[in-house]
Amino acid sequence: KEYYRIGETQVWFGKQSALSFEEYAYSYMKAGASAVGGCCTTVAKHVEEVVEQKGDLQMQSAYIHLYLIIINIITFALYGLDKWRAMTRQWRVREKKLIILALIGGSIGAMIGMTVFHHKTRKWYFRLGIPLILGIQVSLILCFYDMM
C-alpha cells in the first residue's frame, strides 16, 4: 500500500517526486481508479479538487462521444445523399468532402454508408482508404485510452 501526505514529496519506485496529492489523484483517475484517498492530512478542499478533476474528465469524454456520433451521422447521411444525387443525375457531393469527413472522425459512418448505399465501392481509394482510415483511428483511440 502507498500513502501520500499533503505537502510532502514521496519516493515512488526509487525516484523522488514533487507531485502533489491532487496531481497523483488525477493521474490515478485517468488510469481508471474509481476512488482515490489520502491520509489524515487530506482536507475537504483536496477532495473537492479531485472530484472536480474527475468531473472534468467525464465531461471531456462526453463531448468527444457526442462529436463522434454527430460526425458519423452526418457522414452517413452525405453518402446517402450523394448516392441519391448520382441516381437522379444531380450535382454531387465532392469526393474530397466525403474523404475529409472520414478523416475527421466519420469513418464509421463512411463505412456504413458505403455498405448500405453500395456507394463509392468501385473506387479503389474509397474501398481501401476508408477502412485504412478507420483502422488508424481505432488504433489511435486504443493507444490514447491505454496512455490514460
Short mmCIF file of N, CA and C in Angstrom, two decimals:
data_model
loop_
_atom_site.label_atom_id
_atom_site.label_comp_id
_atom_site.label_asym_id
_atom_site.label_seq_id
_atom_site.Cartn_x
_atom_site.Cartn_y
_atom_site.Cartn_z
N LYS A 1 0.84 -1.19 0.00
CA LYS A 1 0.00 0.00 0.00
C LYS A 1 0.88 1.24 0.00
N GLU A 2 0.42 2.26 -0.70
CA GLU A 2 1.17 3.50 -0.78
C GLU A 2 0.37 4.61 -0.12
N TYR A 3 1.02 5.40 0.70
CA TYR A 3 0.36 6.52 1.35
C TYR A 3 1.10 7.79 0.97
N TYR A 4 0.35 8.85 0.84
CA TYR A 4 0.93 10.11 0.41
C TYR A 4 0.32 11.21 1.23
N ARG A 5 1.13 12.01 1.87
CA ARG A 5 0.62 13.11 2.70
C ARG A 5 0.70 14.42 1.94
N ILE A 6 -0.29 15.26 2.14
CA ILE A 6 -0.35 16.56 1.50
C ILE A 6 0.90 17.35 1.85
N GLY A 7 1.50 17.98 0.83
CA GLY A 7 2.65 18.84 1.04
C GLY A 7 3.98 18.11 1.12
N GLU A 8 3.98 16.81 1.15
CA GLU A 8 5.23 16.06 1.22
C GLU A 8 5.64 15.58 -0.16
N THR A 9 6.94 15.42 -0.34
CA THR A 9 7.39 14.72 -1.53
C THR A 9 7.57 13.27 -1.10
N GLN A 10 7.49 12.38 -2.02
CA GLN A 10 7.49 10.97 -1.70
C GLN A 10 8.42 10.24 -2.66
N VAL A 11 8.98 9.16 -2.21
CA VAL A 11 9.81 8.33 -3.07
C VAL A 11 8.92 7.23 -3.64
N TRP A 12 8.78 7.26 -4.95
CA TRP A 12 7.97 6.26 -5.65
C TRP A 12 8.90 5.45 -6.54
N PHE A 13 8.97 4.16 -6.33
CA PHE A 13 9.76 3.27 -7.16
C PHE A 13 11.20 3.77 -7.29
N GLY A 14 11.77 4.23 -6.18
CA GLY A 14 13.16 4.64 -6.16
C GLY A 14 13.44 6.03 -6.69
N LYS A 15 12.43 6.77 -7.06
CA LYS A 15 12.63 8.12 -7.60
C LYS A 15 11.92 9.14 -6.72
N GLN A 16 12.57 10.25 -6.47
CA GLN A 16 11.97 11.34 -5.69
C GLN A 16 10.95 12.07 -6.56
N SER A 17 9.80 12.37 -6.01
CA SER A 17 8.75 13.03 -6.75
C SER A 17 8.27 14.25 -5.98
N ALA A 18 7.94 15.31 -6.70
CA ALA A 18 7.43 16.51 -6.06
C ALA A 18 5.98 16.77 -6.46
N LEU A 19 5.30 15.75 -6.97
CA LEU A 19 3.91 15.91 -7.37
C LEU A 19 3.02 16.04 -6.13
N SER A 20 1.97 16.82 -6.27
CA SER A 20 1.04 16.99 -5.17
C SER A 20 0.05 15.83 -5.12
N PHE A 21 -0.70 15.75 -4.04
CA PHE A 21 -1.73 14.73 -3.90
C PHE A 21 -2.73 14.85 -5.05
N GLU A 22 -3.11 16.07 -5.38
CA GLU A 22 -4.10 16.29 -6.44
C GLU A 22 -3.59 15.78 -7.78
N GLU A 23 -2.29 16.01 -8.05
CA GLU A 23 -1.71 15.54 -9.31
C GLU A 23 -1.67 14.02 -9.37
N TYR A 24 -1.30 13.38 -8.24
CA TYR A 24 -1.31 11.93 -8.19
C TYR A 24 -2.72 11.39 -8.33
N ALA A 25 -3.66 12.00 -7.63
CA ALA A 25 -5.05 11.55 -7.70
C ALA A 25 -5.57 11.65 -9.13
N TYR A 26 -5.26 12.76 -9.79
CA TYR A 26 -5.69 12.95 -11.17
C TYR A 26 -5.12 11.87 -12.07
N SER A 27 -3.85 11.55 -11.91
CA SER A 27 -3.24 10.52 -12.75
C SER A 27 -3.84 9.15 -12.47
N TYR A 28 -4.19 8.86 -11.21
CA TYR A 28 -4.83 7.59 -10.89
C TYR A 28 -6.24 7.52 -11.49
N MET A 29 -6.96 8.64 -11.47
CA MET A 29 -8.31 8.65 -12.05
C MET A 29 -8.24 8.46 -13.55
N LYS A 30 -7.25 9.09 -14.20
CA LYS A 30 -7.09 8.90 -15.64
C LYS A 30 -6.78 7.44 -15.95
N ALA A 31 -6.12 6.76 -15.01
CA ALA A 31 -5.78 5.35 -15.21
C ALA A 31 -6.96 4.43 -14.91
N GLY A 32 -8.07 5.01 -14.41
CA GLY A 32 -9.26 4.20 -14.19
C GLY A 32 -9.63 3.96 -12.74
N ALA A 33 -8.93 4.58 -11.80
CA ALA A 33 -9.29 4.39 -10.39
C ALA A 33 -10.66 4.99 -10.11
N SER A 34 -11.48 4.25 -9.37
CA SER A 34 -12.81 4.76 -9.05
C SER A 34 -12.78 5.56 -7.75
N ALA A 35 -11.77 5.36 -6.93
CA ALA A 35 -11.65 6.10 -5.68
C ALA A 35 -10.18 6.34 -5.39
N VAL A 36 -9.87 7.52 -4.93
CA VAL A 36 -8.50 7.88 -4.57
C VAL A 36 -8.56 8.54 -3.21
N GLY A 37 -7.74 8.10 -2.30
CA GLY A 37 -7.78 8.66 -0.95
C GLY A 37 -6.43 9.18 -0.52
N GLY A 38 -6.43 9.93 0.54
CA GLY A 38 -5.21 10.47 1.11
C GLY A 38 -5.05 9.97 2.53
N CYS A 39 -4.27 10.68 3.31
CA CYS A 39 -4.09 10.29 4.70
C CYS A 39 -4.82 11.29 5.59
N CYS A 40 -4.45 11.32 6.87
CA CYS A 40 -5.15 12.17 7.82
C CYS A 40 -4.96 13.66 7.55
N THR A 41 -3.96 14.03 6.73
CA THR A 41 -3.76 15.45 6.43
C THR A 41 -4.54 15.91 5.19
N THR A 42 -5.28 14.98 4.58
CA THR A 42 -6.11 15.34 3.44
C THR A 42 -7.34 16.06 3.96
N VAL A 43 -7.61 17.22 3.41
CA VAL A 43 -8.75 18.02 3.88
C VAL A 43 -9.81 18.10 2.78
N ALA A 44 -10.96 18.63 3.14
CA ALA A 44 -12.09 18.70 2.22
C ALA A 44 -11.73 19.42 0.92
N LYS A 45 -10.90 20.46 1.01
CA LYS A 45 -10.51 21.21 -0.19
C LYS A 45 -9.82 20.29 -1.20
N HIS A 46 -8.96 19.40 -0.72
CA HIS A 46 -8.25 18.49 -1.61
C HIS A 46 -9.22 17.52 -2.27
N VAL A 47 -10.16 17.01 -1.51
CA VAL A 47 -11.15 16.08 -2.04
C VAL A 47 -12.01 16.78 -3.09
N GLU A 48 -12.41 18.03 -2.83
CA GLU A 48 -13.22 18.79 -3.78
C GLU A 48 -12.47 18.97 -5.10
N GLU A 49 -11.16 19.26 -5.02
CA GLU A 49 -10.36 19.43 -6.24
C GLU A 49 -10.29 18.14 -7.04
N VAL A 50 -10.14 17.02 -6.36
CA VAL A 50 -10.07 15.73 -7.04
C VAL A 50 -11.41 15.41 -7.69
N VAL A 51 -12.51 15.65 -6.99
CA VAL A 51 -13.84 15.39 -7.55
C VAL A 51 -14.08 16.28 -8.77
N GLU A 52 -13.64 17.53 -8.69
CA GLU A 52 -13.81 18.46 -9.82
C GLU A 52 -13.03 17.97 -11.03
N GLN A 53 -11.81 17.50 -10.81
CA GLN A 53 -10.99 16.99 -11.92
C GLN A 53 -11.65 15.77 -12.55
N LYS A 54 -12.22 14.90 -11.72
CA LYS A 54 -12.88 13.70 -12.25
C LYS A 54 -14.09 14.11 -13.09
N GLY A 55 -14.84 15.10 -12.63
CA GLY A 55 -15.98 15.60 -13.39
C GLY A 55 -15.55 16.19 -14.72
N ASP A 56 -14.41 16.90 -14.72
CA ASP A 56 -13.88 17.46 -15.96
C ASP A 56 -13.54 16.36 -16.97
N LEU A 57 -12.93 15.28 -16.48
CA LEU A 57 -12.60 14.15 -17.35
C LEU A 57 -13.86 13.54 -17.96
N GLN A 58 -14.89 13.37 -17.15
CA GLN A 58 -16.13 12.78 -17.64
C GLN A 58 -16.80 13.69 -18.66
N MET A 59 -16.75 15.00 -18.44
CA MET A 59 -17.36 15.95 -19.36
C MET A 59 -16.62 15.94 -20.70
N GLN A 60 -15.28 15.91 -20.65
CA GLN A 60 -14.50 15.85 -21.88
C GLN A 60 -14.83 14.59 -22.67
N SER A 61 -14.95 13.48 -21.98
CA SER A 61 -15.29 12.22 -22.63
C SER A 61 -16.67 12.29 -23.27
N ALA A 62 -17.62 12.90 -22.60
CA ALA A 62 -18.98 13.03 -23.14
C ALA A 62 -18.98 13.89 -24.40
N TYR A 63 -18.21 14.97 -24.41
CA TYR A 63 -18.14 15.83 -25.61
C TYR A 63 -17.51 15.08 -26.78
N ILE A 64 -16.49 14.30 -26.52
CA ILE A 64 -15.84 13.53 -27.58
C ILE A 64 -16.81 12.52 -28.17
N HIS A 65 -17.54 11.82 -27.30
CA HIS A 65 -18.51 10.84 -27.79
C HIS A 65 -19.62 11.51 -28.60
N LEU A 66 -20.11 12.63 -28.12
CA LEU A 66 -21.16 13.37 -28.84
C LEU A 66 -20.66 13.82 -30.21
N TYR A 67 -19.44 14.33 -30.27
CA TYR A 67 -18.85 14.75 -31.54
C TYR A 67 -18.80 13.58 -32.52
N LEU A 68 -18.30 12.43 -32.05
CA LEU A 68 -18.16 11.27 -32.92
C LEU A 68 -19.51 10.78 -33.43
N ILE A 69 -20.51 10.80 -32.58
CA ILE A 69 -21.85 10.38 -33.01
C ILE A 69 -22.37 11.32 -34.09
N ILE A 70 -22.26 12.62 -33.86
CA ILE A 70 -22.77 13.61 -34.82
C ILE A 70 -22.03 13.53 -36.16
N ILE A 71 -20.69 13.48 -36.12
CA ILE A 71 -19.93 13.47 -37.37
C ILE A 71 -20.20 12.19 -38.17
N ASN A 72 -20.43 11.08 -37.49
CA ASN A 72 -20.72 9.84 -38.20
C ASN A 72 -22.12 9.85 -38.79
N ILE A 73 -23.09 10.44 -38.12
CA ILE A 73 -24.44 10.58 -38.68
C ILE A 73 -24.40 11.47 -39.92
N ILE A 74 -23.68 12.59 -39.83
CA ILE A 74 -23.56 13.50 -40.97
C ILE A 74 -22.89 12.79 -42.15
N THR A 75 -21.81 12.07 -41.88
CA THR A 75 -21.09 11.37 -42.94
C THR A 75 -21.99 10.33 -43.61
N PHE A 76 -22.67 9.53 -42.80
CA PHE A 76 -23.58 8.52 -43.34
C PHE A 76 -24.65 9.17 -44.22
N ALA A 77 -25.23 10.26 -43.72
CA ALA A 77 -26.29 10.96 -44.46
C ALA A 77 -25.76 11.51 -45.79
N LEU A 78 -24.54 12.04 -45.79
CA LEU A 78 -23.98 12.58 -47.03
C LEU A 78 -23.68 11.47 -48.04
N TYR A 79 -23.29 10.29 -47.59
CA TYR A 79 -23.10 9.18 -48.52
C TYR A 79 -24.44 8.81 -49.16
N GLY A 80 -25.51 8.79 -48.35
CA GLY A 80 -26.84 8.51 -48.89
C GLY A 80 -27.30 9.58 -49.85
N LEU A 81 -27.08 10.85 -49.48
CA LEU A 81 -27.46 11.96 -50.34
C LEU A 81 -26.71 11.92 -51.66
N ASP A 82 -25.41 11.63 -51.61
CA ASP A 82 -24.61 11.57 -52.83
C ASP A 82 -25.07 10.42 -53.72
N LYS A 83 -25.43 9.30 -53.15
CA LYS A 83 -25.93 8.17 -53.93
C LYS A 83 -27.25 8.55 -54.61
N TRP A 84 -28.14 9.20 -53.86
CA TRP A 84 -29.42 9.63 -54.43
C TRP A 84 -29.20 10.62 -55.56
N ARG A 85 -28.28 11.58 -55.34
CA ARG A 85 -27.99 12.56 -56.39
C ARG A 85 -27.37 11.91 -57.62
N ALA A 86 -26.57 10.87 -57.41
CA ALA A 86 -25.98 10.16 -58.55
C ALA A 86 -27.06 9.46 -59.36
N MET A 87 -28.03 8.88 -58.67
CA MET A 87 -29.10 8.16 -59.37
C MET A 87 -30.05 9.12 -60.09
N THR A 88 -30.21 10.33 -59.59
CA THR A 88 -31.13 11.31 -60.21
C THR A 88 -30.38 12.33 -61.07
N ARG A 89 -29.09 12.08 -61.28
CA ARG A 89 -28.24 12.92 -62.14
C ARG A 89 -28.25 14.39 -61.73
N GLN A 90 -28.04 14.63 -60.43
CA GLN A 90 -27.95 15.99 -59.90
C GLN A 90 -26.50 16.28 -59.50
N TRP A 91 -26.30 17.53 -59.04
CA TRP A 91 -24.97 17.90 -58.54
C TRP A 91 -24.63 17.00 -57.38
N ARG A 92 -23.36 16.58 -57.33
CA ARG A 92 -22.90 15.58 -56.36
C ARG A 92 -22.12 16.21 -55.23
N VAL A 93 -22.00 15.45 -54.16
CA VAL A 93 -21.10 15.81 -53.06
C VAL A 93 -19.69 15.47 -53.52
N ARG A 94 -18.76 16.38 -53.32
CA ARG A 94 -17.39 16.13 -53.77
C ARG A 94 -16.76 14.97 -53.02
N GLU A 95 -16.00 14.17 -53.74
CA GLU A 95 -15.31 13.03 -53.13
C GLU A 95 -14.36 13.50 -52.04
N LYS A 96 -13.74 14.64 -52.28
CA LYS A 96 -12.81 15.20 -51.29
C LYS A 96 -13.53 15.44 -49.96
N LYS A 97 -14.75 15.95 -50.03
CA LYS A 97 -15.53 16.20 -48.81
C LYS A 97 -15.85 14.90 -48.09
N LEU A 98 -16.21 13.85 -48.84
CA LEU A 98 -16.52 12.56 -48.23
C LEU A 98 -15.29 11.97 -47.52
N ILE A 99 -14.14 12.12 -48.13
CA ILE A 99 -12.91 11.60 -47.52
C ILE A 99 -12.52 12.44 -46.30
N ILE A 100 -12.66 13.74 -46.39
CA ILE A 100 -12.32 14.61 -45.25
C ILE A 100 -13.23 14.30 -44.06
N LEU A 101 -14.51 14.06 -44.30
CA LEU A 101 -15.42 13.69 -43.22
C LEU A 101 -14.97 12.41 -42.53
N ALA A 102 -14.49 11.45 -43.31
CA ALA A 102 -13.96 10.21 -42.72
C ALA A 102 -12.71 10.51 -41.90
N LEU A 103 -11.85 11.38 -42.40
CA LEU A 103 -10.61 11.71 -41.70
C LEU A 103 -10.84 12.40 -40.36
N ILE A 104 -11.89 13.22 -40.27
CA ILE A 104 -12.11 13.98 -39.03
C ILE A 104 -13.02 13.24 -38.04
N GLY A 105 -13.18 11.94 -38.26
CA GLY A 105 -13.89 11.13 -37.28
C GLY A 105 -15.10 10.41 -37.79
N GLY A 106 -15.47 10.61 -39.05
CA GLY A 106 -16.68 9.98 -39.58
C GLY A 106 -16.43 8.70 -40.34
N SER A 107 -15.36 8.01 -40.04
CA SER A 107 -15.00 6.81 -40.81
C SER A 107 -16.00 5.68 -40.61
N ILE A 108 -16.59 5.56 -39.44
CA ILE A 108 -17.60 4.51 -39.23
C ILE A 108 -18.83 4.81 -40.08
N GLY A 109 -19.28 6.07 -40.07
CA GLY A 109 -20.41 6.47 -40.91
C GLY A 109 -20.12 6.27 -42.38
N ALA A 110 -18.87 6.52 -42.79
CA ALA A 110 -18.48 6.31 -44.19
C ALA A 110 -18.54 4.83 -44.55
N MET A 111 -18.01 3.98 -43.68
CA MET A 111 -18.04 2.53 -43.94
C MET A 111 -19.48 2.02 -44.03
N ILE A 112 -20.31 2.45 -43.09
CA ILE A 112 -21.71 2.01 -43.10
C ILE A 112 -22.43 2.56 -44.33
N GLY A 113 -22.16 3.83 -44.67
CA GLY A 113 -22.76 4.43 -45.86
C GLY A 113 -22.36 3.72 -47.13
N MET A 114 -21.10 3.35 -47.23
CA MET A 114 -20.63 2.62 -48.41
C MET A 114 -21.33 1.27 -48.52
N THR A 115 -21.53 0.62 -47.38
CA THR A 115 -22.15 -0.70 -47.37
C THR A 115 -23.65 -0.63 -47.64
N VAL A 116 -24.34 0.25 -46.91
CA VAL A 116 -25.80 0.34 -47.03
C VAL A 116 -26.22 0.85 -48.40
N PHE A 117 -25.55 1.89 -48.88
CA PHE A 117 -25.96 2.51 -50.14
C PHE A 117 -25.21 1.95 -51.35
N HIS A 118 -24.28 1.02 -51.13
CA HIS A 118 -23.44 0.48 -52.20
C HIS A 118 -22.84 1.63 -53.01
N HIS A 119 -22.24 2.56 -52.28
CA HIS A 119 -21.77 3.80 -52.89
C HIS A 119 -20.27 3.93 -52.72
N LYS A 120 -19.60 4.31 -53.79
CA LYS A 120 -18.16 4.52 -53.83
C LYS A 120 -17.38 3.22 -53.62
N THR A 121 -18.01 2.09 -53.84
CA THR A 121 -17.34 0.81 -53.62
C THR A 121 -16.47 0.39 -54.80
N ARG A 122 -16.63 1.03 -55.95
CA ARG A 122 -15.80 0.71 -57.11
C ARG A 122 -14.51 1.51 -57.14
N LYS A 123 -14.48 2.62 -56.42
CA LYS A 123 -13.29 3.47 -56.40
C LYS A 123 -12.28 2.88 -55.41
N TRP A 124 -11.08 2.59 -55.91
CA TRP A 124 -10.10 1.92 -55.06
C TRP A 124 -9.72 2.77 -53.86
N TYR A 125 -9.66 4.09 -54.01
CA TYR A 125 -9.24 4.93 -52.89
C TYR A 125 -10.31 5.04 -51.81
N PHE A 126 -11.55 4.72 -52.13
CA PHE A 126 -12.58 4.59 -51.10
C PHE A 126 -12.57 3.17 -50.53
N ARG A 127 -12.50 2.19 -51.40
CA ARG A 127 -12.55 0.79 -50.98
C ARG A 127 -11.40 0.44 -50.05
N LEU A 128 -10.23 1.03 -50.29
CA LEU A 128 -9.07 0.76 -49.43
C LEU A 128 -8.84 1.88 -48.41
N GLY A 129 -9.10 3.11 -48.83
CA GLY A 129 -8.78 4.25 -47.98
C GLY A 129 -9.65 4.38 -46.74
N ILE A 130 -10.96 4.18 -46.89
CA ILE A 130 -11.86 4.34 -45.75
C ILE A 130 -11.58 3.29 -44.67
N PRO A 131 -11.44 1.99 -45.02
CA PRO A 131 -11.08 1.03 -43.97
C PRO A 131 -9.71 1.33 -43.33
N LEU A 132 -8.77 1.84 -44.13
CA LEU A 132 -7.46 2.21 -43.59
C LEU A 132 -7.58 3.36 -42.60
N ILE A 133 -8.37 4.37 -42.95
CA ILE A 133 -8.61 5.50 -42.05
C ILE A 133 -9.26 4.99 -40.76
N LEU A 134 -10.26 4.13 -40.89
CA LEU A 134 -10.94 3.57 -39.71
C LEU A 134 -9.95 2.80 -38.84
N GLY A 135 -9.12 1.99 -39.45
CA GLY A 135 -8.13 1.22 -38.69
C GLY A 135 -7.15 2.11 -37.94
N ILE A 136 -6.69 3.15 -38.59
CA ILE A 136 -5.76 4.10 -37.94
C ILE A 136 -6.45 4.80 -36.79
N GLN A 137 -7.70 5.24 -37.00
CA GLN A 137 -8.42 5.93 -35.94
C GLN A 137 -8.67 5.02 -34.74
N VAL A 138 -9.06 3.77 -34.98
CA VAL A 138 -9.28 2.83 -33.88
C VAL A 138 -7.96 2.58 -33.14
N SER A 139 -6.86 2.44 -33.88
CA SER A 139 -5.55 2.25 -33.23
C SER A 139 -5.17 3.45 -32.36
N LEU A 140 -5.41 4.64 -32.88
CA LEU A 140 -5.10 5.85 -32.10
C LEU A 140 -5.96 5.94 -30.84
N ILE A 141 -7.23 5.60 -30.96
CA ILE A 141 -8.12 5.63 -29.79
C ILE A 141 -7.65 4.62 -28.76
N LEU A 142 -7.30 3.42 -29.20
CA LEU A 142 -6.82 2.41 -28.25
C LEU A 142 -5.53 2.84 -27.57
N CYS A 143 -4.61 3.44 -28.34
CA CYS A 143 -3.36 3.95 -27.75
C CYS A 143 -3.64 5.09 -26.77
N PHE A 144 -4.55 5.97 -27.13
CA PHE A 144 -4.90 7.11 -26.28
C PHE A 144 -5.48 6.65 -24.97
N TYR A 145 -6.43 5.71 -25.02
CA TYR A 145 -7.04 5.20 -23.79
C TYR A 145 -6.05 4.38 -22.98
N ASP A 146 -5.13 3.71 -23.66
CA ASP A 146 -4.11 2.95 -22.95
C ASP A 146 -3.16 3.86 -22.20
N MET A 147 -2.87 5.06 -22.75
CA MET A 147 -1.99 6.01 -22.08
C MET A 147 -2.66 6.65 -20.87
N MET A 148 -3.99 6.73 -20.94
CA MET A 148 -4.72 7.33 -19.82
C MET A 148 -4.74 6.31 -18.70
#
